[in-house]
mmCIF file of N, CA and C in Angstrom:
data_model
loop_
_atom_site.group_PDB
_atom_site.id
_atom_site.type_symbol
_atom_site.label_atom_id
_atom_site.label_comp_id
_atom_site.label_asym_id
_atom_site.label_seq_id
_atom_site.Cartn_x
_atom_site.Cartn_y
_atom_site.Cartn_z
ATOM 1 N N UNK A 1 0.836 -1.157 0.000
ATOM 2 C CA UNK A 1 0.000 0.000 0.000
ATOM 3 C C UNK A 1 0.888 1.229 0.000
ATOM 4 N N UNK A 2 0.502 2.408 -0.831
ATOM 5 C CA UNK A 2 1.274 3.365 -0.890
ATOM 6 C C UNK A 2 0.339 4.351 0.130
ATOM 7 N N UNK A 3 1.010 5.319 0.548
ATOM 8 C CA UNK A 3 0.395 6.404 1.742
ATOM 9 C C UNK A 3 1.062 7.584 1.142
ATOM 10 N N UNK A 4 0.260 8.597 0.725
ATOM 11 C CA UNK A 4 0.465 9.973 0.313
ATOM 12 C C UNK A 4 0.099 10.988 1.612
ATOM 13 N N UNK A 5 0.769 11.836 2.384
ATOM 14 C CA UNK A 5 0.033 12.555 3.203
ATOM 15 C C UNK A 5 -1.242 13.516 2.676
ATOM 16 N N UNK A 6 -1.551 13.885 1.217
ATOM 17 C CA UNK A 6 -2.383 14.679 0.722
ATOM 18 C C UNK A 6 -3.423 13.867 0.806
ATOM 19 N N UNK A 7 -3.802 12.392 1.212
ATOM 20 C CA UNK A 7 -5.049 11.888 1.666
ATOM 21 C C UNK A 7 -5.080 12.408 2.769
ATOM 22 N N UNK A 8 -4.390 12.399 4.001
ATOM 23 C CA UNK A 8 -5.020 12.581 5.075
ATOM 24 C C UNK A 8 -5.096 13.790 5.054
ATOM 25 N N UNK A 9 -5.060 14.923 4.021
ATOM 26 C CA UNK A 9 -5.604 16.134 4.692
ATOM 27 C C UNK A 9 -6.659 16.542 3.878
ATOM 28 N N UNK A 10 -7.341 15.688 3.276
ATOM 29 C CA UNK A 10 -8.723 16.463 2.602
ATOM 30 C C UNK A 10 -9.720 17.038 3.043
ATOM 31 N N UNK A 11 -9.775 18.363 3.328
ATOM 32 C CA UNK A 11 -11.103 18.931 3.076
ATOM 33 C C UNK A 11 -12.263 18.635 3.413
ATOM 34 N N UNK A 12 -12.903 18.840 4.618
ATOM 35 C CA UNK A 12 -14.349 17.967 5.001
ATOM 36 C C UNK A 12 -15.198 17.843 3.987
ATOM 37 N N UNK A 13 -15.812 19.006 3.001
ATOM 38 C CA UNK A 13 -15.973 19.231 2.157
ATOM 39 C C UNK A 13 -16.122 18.041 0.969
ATOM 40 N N UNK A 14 -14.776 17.606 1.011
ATOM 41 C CA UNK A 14 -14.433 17.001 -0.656
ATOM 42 C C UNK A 14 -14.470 15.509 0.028
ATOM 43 N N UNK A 15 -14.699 15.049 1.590
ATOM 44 C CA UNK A 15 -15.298 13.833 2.219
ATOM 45 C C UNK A 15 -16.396 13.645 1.602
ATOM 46 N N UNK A 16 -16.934 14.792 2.285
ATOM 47 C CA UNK A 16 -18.686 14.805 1.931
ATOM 48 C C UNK A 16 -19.268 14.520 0.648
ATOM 49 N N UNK A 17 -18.459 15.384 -0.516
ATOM 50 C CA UNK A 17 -19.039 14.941 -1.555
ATOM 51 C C UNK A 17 -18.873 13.818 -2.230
ATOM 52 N N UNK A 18 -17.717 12.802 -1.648
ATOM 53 C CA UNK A 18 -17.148 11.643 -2.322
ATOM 54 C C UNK A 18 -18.402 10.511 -1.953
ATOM 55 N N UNK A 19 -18.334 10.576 -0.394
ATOM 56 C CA UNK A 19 -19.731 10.239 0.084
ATOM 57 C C UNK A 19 -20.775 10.050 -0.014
ATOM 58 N N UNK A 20 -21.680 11.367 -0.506
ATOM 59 C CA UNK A 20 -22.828 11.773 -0.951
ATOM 60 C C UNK A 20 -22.726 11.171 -1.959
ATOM 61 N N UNK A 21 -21.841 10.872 -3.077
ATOM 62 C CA UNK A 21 -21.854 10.307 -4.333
ATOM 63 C C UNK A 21 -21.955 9.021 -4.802
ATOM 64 N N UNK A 22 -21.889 7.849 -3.445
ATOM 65 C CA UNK A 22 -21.705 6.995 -3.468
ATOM 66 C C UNK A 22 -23.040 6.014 -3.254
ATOM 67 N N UNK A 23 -23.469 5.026 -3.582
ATOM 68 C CA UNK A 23 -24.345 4.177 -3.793
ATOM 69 C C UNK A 23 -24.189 3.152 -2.691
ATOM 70 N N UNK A 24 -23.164 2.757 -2.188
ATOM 71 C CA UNK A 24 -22.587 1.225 -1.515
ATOM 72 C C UNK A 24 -21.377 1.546 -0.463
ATOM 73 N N UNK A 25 -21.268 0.978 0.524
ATOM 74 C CA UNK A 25 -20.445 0.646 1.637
ATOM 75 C C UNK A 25 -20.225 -0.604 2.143
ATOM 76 N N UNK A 26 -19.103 -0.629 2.451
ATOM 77 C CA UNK A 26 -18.717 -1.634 2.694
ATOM 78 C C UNK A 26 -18.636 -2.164 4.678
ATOM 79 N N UNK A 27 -19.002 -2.429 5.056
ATOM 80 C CA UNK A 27 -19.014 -2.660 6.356
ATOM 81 C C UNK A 27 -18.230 -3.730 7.404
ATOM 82 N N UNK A 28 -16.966 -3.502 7.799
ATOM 83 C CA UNK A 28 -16.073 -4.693 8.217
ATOM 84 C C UNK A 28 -16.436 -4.458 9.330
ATOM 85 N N UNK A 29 -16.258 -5.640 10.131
ATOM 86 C CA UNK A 29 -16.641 -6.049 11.885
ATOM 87 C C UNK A 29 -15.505 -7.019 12.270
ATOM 88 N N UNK A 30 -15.644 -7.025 13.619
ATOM 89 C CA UNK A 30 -14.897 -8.020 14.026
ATOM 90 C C UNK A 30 -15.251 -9.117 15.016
ATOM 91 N N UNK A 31 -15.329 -10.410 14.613
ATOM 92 C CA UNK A 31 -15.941 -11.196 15.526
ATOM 93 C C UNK A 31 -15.184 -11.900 16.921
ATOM 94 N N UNK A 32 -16.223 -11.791 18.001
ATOM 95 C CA UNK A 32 -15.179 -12.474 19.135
ATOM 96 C C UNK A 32 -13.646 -12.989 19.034
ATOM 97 N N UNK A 33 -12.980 -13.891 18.062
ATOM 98 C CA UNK A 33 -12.463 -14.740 18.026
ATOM 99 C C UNK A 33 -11.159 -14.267 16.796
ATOM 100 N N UNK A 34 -11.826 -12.633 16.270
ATOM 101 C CA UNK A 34 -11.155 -11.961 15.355
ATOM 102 C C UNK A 34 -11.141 -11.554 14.071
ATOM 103 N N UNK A 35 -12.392 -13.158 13.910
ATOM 104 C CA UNK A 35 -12.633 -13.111 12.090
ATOM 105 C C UNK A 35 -13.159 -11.936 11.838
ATOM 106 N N UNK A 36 -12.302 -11.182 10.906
ATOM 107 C CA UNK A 36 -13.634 -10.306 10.551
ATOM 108 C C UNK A 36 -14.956 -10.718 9.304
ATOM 109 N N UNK A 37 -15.878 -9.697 9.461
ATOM 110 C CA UNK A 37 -17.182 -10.241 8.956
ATOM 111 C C UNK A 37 -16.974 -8.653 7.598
ATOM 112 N N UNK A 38 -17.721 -9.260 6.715
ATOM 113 C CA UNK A 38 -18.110 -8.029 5.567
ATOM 114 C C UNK A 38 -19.707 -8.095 5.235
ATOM 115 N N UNK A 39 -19.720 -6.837 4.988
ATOM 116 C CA UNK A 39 -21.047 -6.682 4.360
ATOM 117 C C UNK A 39 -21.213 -5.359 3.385
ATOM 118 N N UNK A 40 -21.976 -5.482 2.624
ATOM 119 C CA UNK A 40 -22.269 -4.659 1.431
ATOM 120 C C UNK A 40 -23.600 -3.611 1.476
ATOM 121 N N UNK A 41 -23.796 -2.822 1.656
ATOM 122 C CA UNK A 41 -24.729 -2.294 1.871
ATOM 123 C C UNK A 41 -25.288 -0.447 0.996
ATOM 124 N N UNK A 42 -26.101 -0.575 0.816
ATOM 125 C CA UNK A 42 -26.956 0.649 0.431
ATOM 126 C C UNK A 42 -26.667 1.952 1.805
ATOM 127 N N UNK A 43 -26.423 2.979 1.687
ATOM 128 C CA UNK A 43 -26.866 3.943 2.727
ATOM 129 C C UNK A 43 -27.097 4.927 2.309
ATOM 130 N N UNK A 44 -27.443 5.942 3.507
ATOM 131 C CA UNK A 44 -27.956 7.211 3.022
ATOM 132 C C UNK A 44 -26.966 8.021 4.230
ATOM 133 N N UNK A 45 -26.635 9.046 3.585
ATOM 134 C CA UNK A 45 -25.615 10.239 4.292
ATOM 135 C C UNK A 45 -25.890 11.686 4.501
ATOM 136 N N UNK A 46 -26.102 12.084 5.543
ATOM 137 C CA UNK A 46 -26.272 13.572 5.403
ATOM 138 C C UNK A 46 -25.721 14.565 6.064
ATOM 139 N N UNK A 47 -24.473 13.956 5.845
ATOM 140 C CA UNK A 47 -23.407 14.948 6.071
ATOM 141 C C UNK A 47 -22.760 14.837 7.762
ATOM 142 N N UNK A 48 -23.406 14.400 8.226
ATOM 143 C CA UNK A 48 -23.282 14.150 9.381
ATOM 144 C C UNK A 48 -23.504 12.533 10.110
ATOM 145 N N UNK A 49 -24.201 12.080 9.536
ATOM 146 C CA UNK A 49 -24.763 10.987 10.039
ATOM 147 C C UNK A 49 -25.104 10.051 8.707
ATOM 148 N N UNK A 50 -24.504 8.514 9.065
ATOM 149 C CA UNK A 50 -24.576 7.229 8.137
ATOM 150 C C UNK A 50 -25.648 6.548 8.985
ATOM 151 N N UNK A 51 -26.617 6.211 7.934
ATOM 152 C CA UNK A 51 -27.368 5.042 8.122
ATOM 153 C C UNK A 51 -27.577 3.849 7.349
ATOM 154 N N UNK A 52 -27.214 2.912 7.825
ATOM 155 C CA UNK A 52 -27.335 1.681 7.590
ATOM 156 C C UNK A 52 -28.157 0.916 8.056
ATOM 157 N N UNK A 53 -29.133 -0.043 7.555
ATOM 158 C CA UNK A 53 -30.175 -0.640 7.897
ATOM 159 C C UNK A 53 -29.639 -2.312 7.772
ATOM 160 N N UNK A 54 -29.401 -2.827 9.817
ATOM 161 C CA UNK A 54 -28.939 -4.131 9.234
ATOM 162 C C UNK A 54 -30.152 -4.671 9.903
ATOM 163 N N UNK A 55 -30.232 -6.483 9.559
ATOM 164 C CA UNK A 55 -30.797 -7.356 10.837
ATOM 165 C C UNK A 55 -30.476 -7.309 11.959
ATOM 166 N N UNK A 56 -31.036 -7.546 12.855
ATOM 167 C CA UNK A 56 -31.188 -7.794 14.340
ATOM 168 C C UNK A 56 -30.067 -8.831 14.598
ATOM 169 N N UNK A 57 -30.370 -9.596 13.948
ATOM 170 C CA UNK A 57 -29.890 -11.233 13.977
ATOM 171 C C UNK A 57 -28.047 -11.491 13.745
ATOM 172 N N UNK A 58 -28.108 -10.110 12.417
ATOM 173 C CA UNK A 58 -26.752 -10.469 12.034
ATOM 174 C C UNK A 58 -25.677 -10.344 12.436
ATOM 175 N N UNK A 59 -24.505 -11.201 12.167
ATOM 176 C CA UNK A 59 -23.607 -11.734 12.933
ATOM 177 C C UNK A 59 -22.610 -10.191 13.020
ATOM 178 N N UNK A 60 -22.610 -9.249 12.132
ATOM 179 C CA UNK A 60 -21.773 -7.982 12.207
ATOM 180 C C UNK A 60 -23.096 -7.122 13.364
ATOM 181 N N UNK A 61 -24.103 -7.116 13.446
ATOM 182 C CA UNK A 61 -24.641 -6.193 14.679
ATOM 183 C C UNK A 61 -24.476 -7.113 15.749
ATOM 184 N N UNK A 62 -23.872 -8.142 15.987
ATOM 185 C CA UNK A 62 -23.843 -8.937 17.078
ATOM 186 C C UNK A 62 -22.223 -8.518 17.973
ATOM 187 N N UNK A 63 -21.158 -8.648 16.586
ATOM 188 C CA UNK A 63 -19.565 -8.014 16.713
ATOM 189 C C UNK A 63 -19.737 -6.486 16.922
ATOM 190 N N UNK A 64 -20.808 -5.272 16.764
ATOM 191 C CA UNK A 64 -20.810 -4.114 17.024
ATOM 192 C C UNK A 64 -21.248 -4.154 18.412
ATOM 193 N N UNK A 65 -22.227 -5.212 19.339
ATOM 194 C CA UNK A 65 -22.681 -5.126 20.228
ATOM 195 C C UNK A 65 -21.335 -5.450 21.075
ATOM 196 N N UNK A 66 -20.622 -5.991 21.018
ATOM 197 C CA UNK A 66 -19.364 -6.530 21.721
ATOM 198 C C UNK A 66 -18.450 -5.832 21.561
ATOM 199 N N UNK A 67 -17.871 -5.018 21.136
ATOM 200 C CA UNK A 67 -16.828 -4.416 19.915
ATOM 201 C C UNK A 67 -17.601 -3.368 19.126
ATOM 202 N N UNK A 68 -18.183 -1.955 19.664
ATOM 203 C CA UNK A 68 -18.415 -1.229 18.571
ATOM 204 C C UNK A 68 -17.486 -0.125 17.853
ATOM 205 N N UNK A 69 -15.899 -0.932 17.646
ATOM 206 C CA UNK A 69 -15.492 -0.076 16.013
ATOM 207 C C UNK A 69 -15.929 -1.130 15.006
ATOM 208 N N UNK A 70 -15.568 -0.041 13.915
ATOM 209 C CA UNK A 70 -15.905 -0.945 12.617
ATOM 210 C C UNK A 70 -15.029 0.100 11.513
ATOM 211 N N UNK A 71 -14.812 -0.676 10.408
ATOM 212 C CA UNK A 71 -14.256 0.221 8.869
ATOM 213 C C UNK A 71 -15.695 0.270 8.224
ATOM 214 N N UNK A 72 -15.454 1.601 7.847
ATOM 215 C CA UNK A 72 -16.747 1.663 6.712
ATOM 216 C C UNK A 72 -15.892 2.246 5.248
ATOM 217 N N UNK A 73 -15.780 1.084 4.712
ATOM 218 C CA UNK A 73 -15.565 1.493 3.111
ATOM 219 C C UNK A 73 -16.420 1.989 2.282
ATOM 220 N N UNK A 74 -16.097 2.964 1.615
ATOM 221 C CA UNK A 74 -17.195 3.851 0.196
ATOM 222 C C UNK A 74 -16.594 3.280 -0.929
ATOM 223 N N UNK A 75 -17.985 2.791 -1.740
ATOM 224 C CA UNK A 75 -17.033 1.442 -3.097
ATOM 225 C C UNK A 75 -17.593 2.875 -4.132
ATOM 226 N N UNK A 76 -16.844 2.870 -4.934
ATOM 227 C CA UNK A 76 -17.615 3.809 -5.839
ATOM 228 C C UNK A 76 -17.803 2.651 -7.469
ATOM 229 N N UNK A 77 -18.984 2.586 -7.582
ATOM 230 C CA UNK A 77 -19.089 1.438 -8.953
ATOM 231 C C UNK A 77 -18.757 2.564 -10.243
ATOM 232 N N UNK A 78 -17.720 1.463 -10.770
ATOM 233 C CA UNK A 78 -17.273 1.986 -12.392
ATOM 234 C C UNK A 78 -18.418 1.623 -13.537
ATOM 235 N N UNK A 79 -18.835 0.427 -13.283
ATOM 236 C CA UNK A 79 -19.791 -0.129 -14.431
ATOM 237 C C UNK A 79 -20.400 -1.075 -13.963
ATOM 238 N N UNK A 80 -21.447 -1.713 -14.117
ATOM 239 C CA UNK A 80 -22.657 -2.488 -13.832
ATOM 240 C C UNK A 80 -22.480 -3.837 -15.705
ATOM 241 N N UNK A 81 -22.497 -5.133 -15.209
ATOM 242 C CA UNK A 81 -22.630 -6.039 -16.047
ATOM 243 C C UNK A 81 -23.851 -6.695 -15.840
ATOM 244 N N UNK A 82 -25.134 -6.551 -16.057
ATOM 245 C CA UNK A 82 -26.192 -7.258 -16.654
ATOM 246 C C UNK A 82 -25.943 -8.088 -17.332
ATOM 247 N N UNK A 83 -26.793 -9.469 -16.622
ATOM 248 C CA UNK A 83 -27.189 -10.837 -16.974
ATOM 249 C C UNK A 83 -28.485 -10.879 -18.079
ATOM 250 N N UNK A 84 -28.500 -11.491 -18.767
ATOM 251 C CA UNK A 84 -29.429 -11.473 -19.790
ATOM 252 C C UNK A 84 -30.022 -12.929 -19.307
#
């Protein structure tokens, strides 16, 4: 992995709009034992506040109940391949 310091100083601003622009997140957890867990998800952002809508049940709100950090990745999609 390469590390530029001009990432870590962006602009709240130019967060926000990368954000706002985005369709999908990525959601890593960590379970008791270390595994981490992924998930893919839809959200909505407003500038302040991420919402994500998980199950009750699932095994990443179970690792937030025990352990609440988490990574939240922003996927930005290049192109979409439809199945015929």
């Amino acid at each position: 992995m390469i590390f530029h310091d001009y990432y870590a100083n962006m602009p709240r601003a130019e967060i926000d709009r990368f954000v706002e622009g985005q369709e999908l997140c990525r959601l890593v957890t960590l379970g008791p034992d270390g595994t981490p867990h992924l998930g893919l998800y839809p959200f909505v952002y407003d500038g302040g506040t991420l919402d994500l809508h998980l199950v009750r049940v699932d095994e990443q709100v179970q690792d937030l109940t025990s352990q609440p950090r988490c990574l939240e990745e922003f996927i930005e999609i290049l192109s979409e391949i439809s199945s015929i």
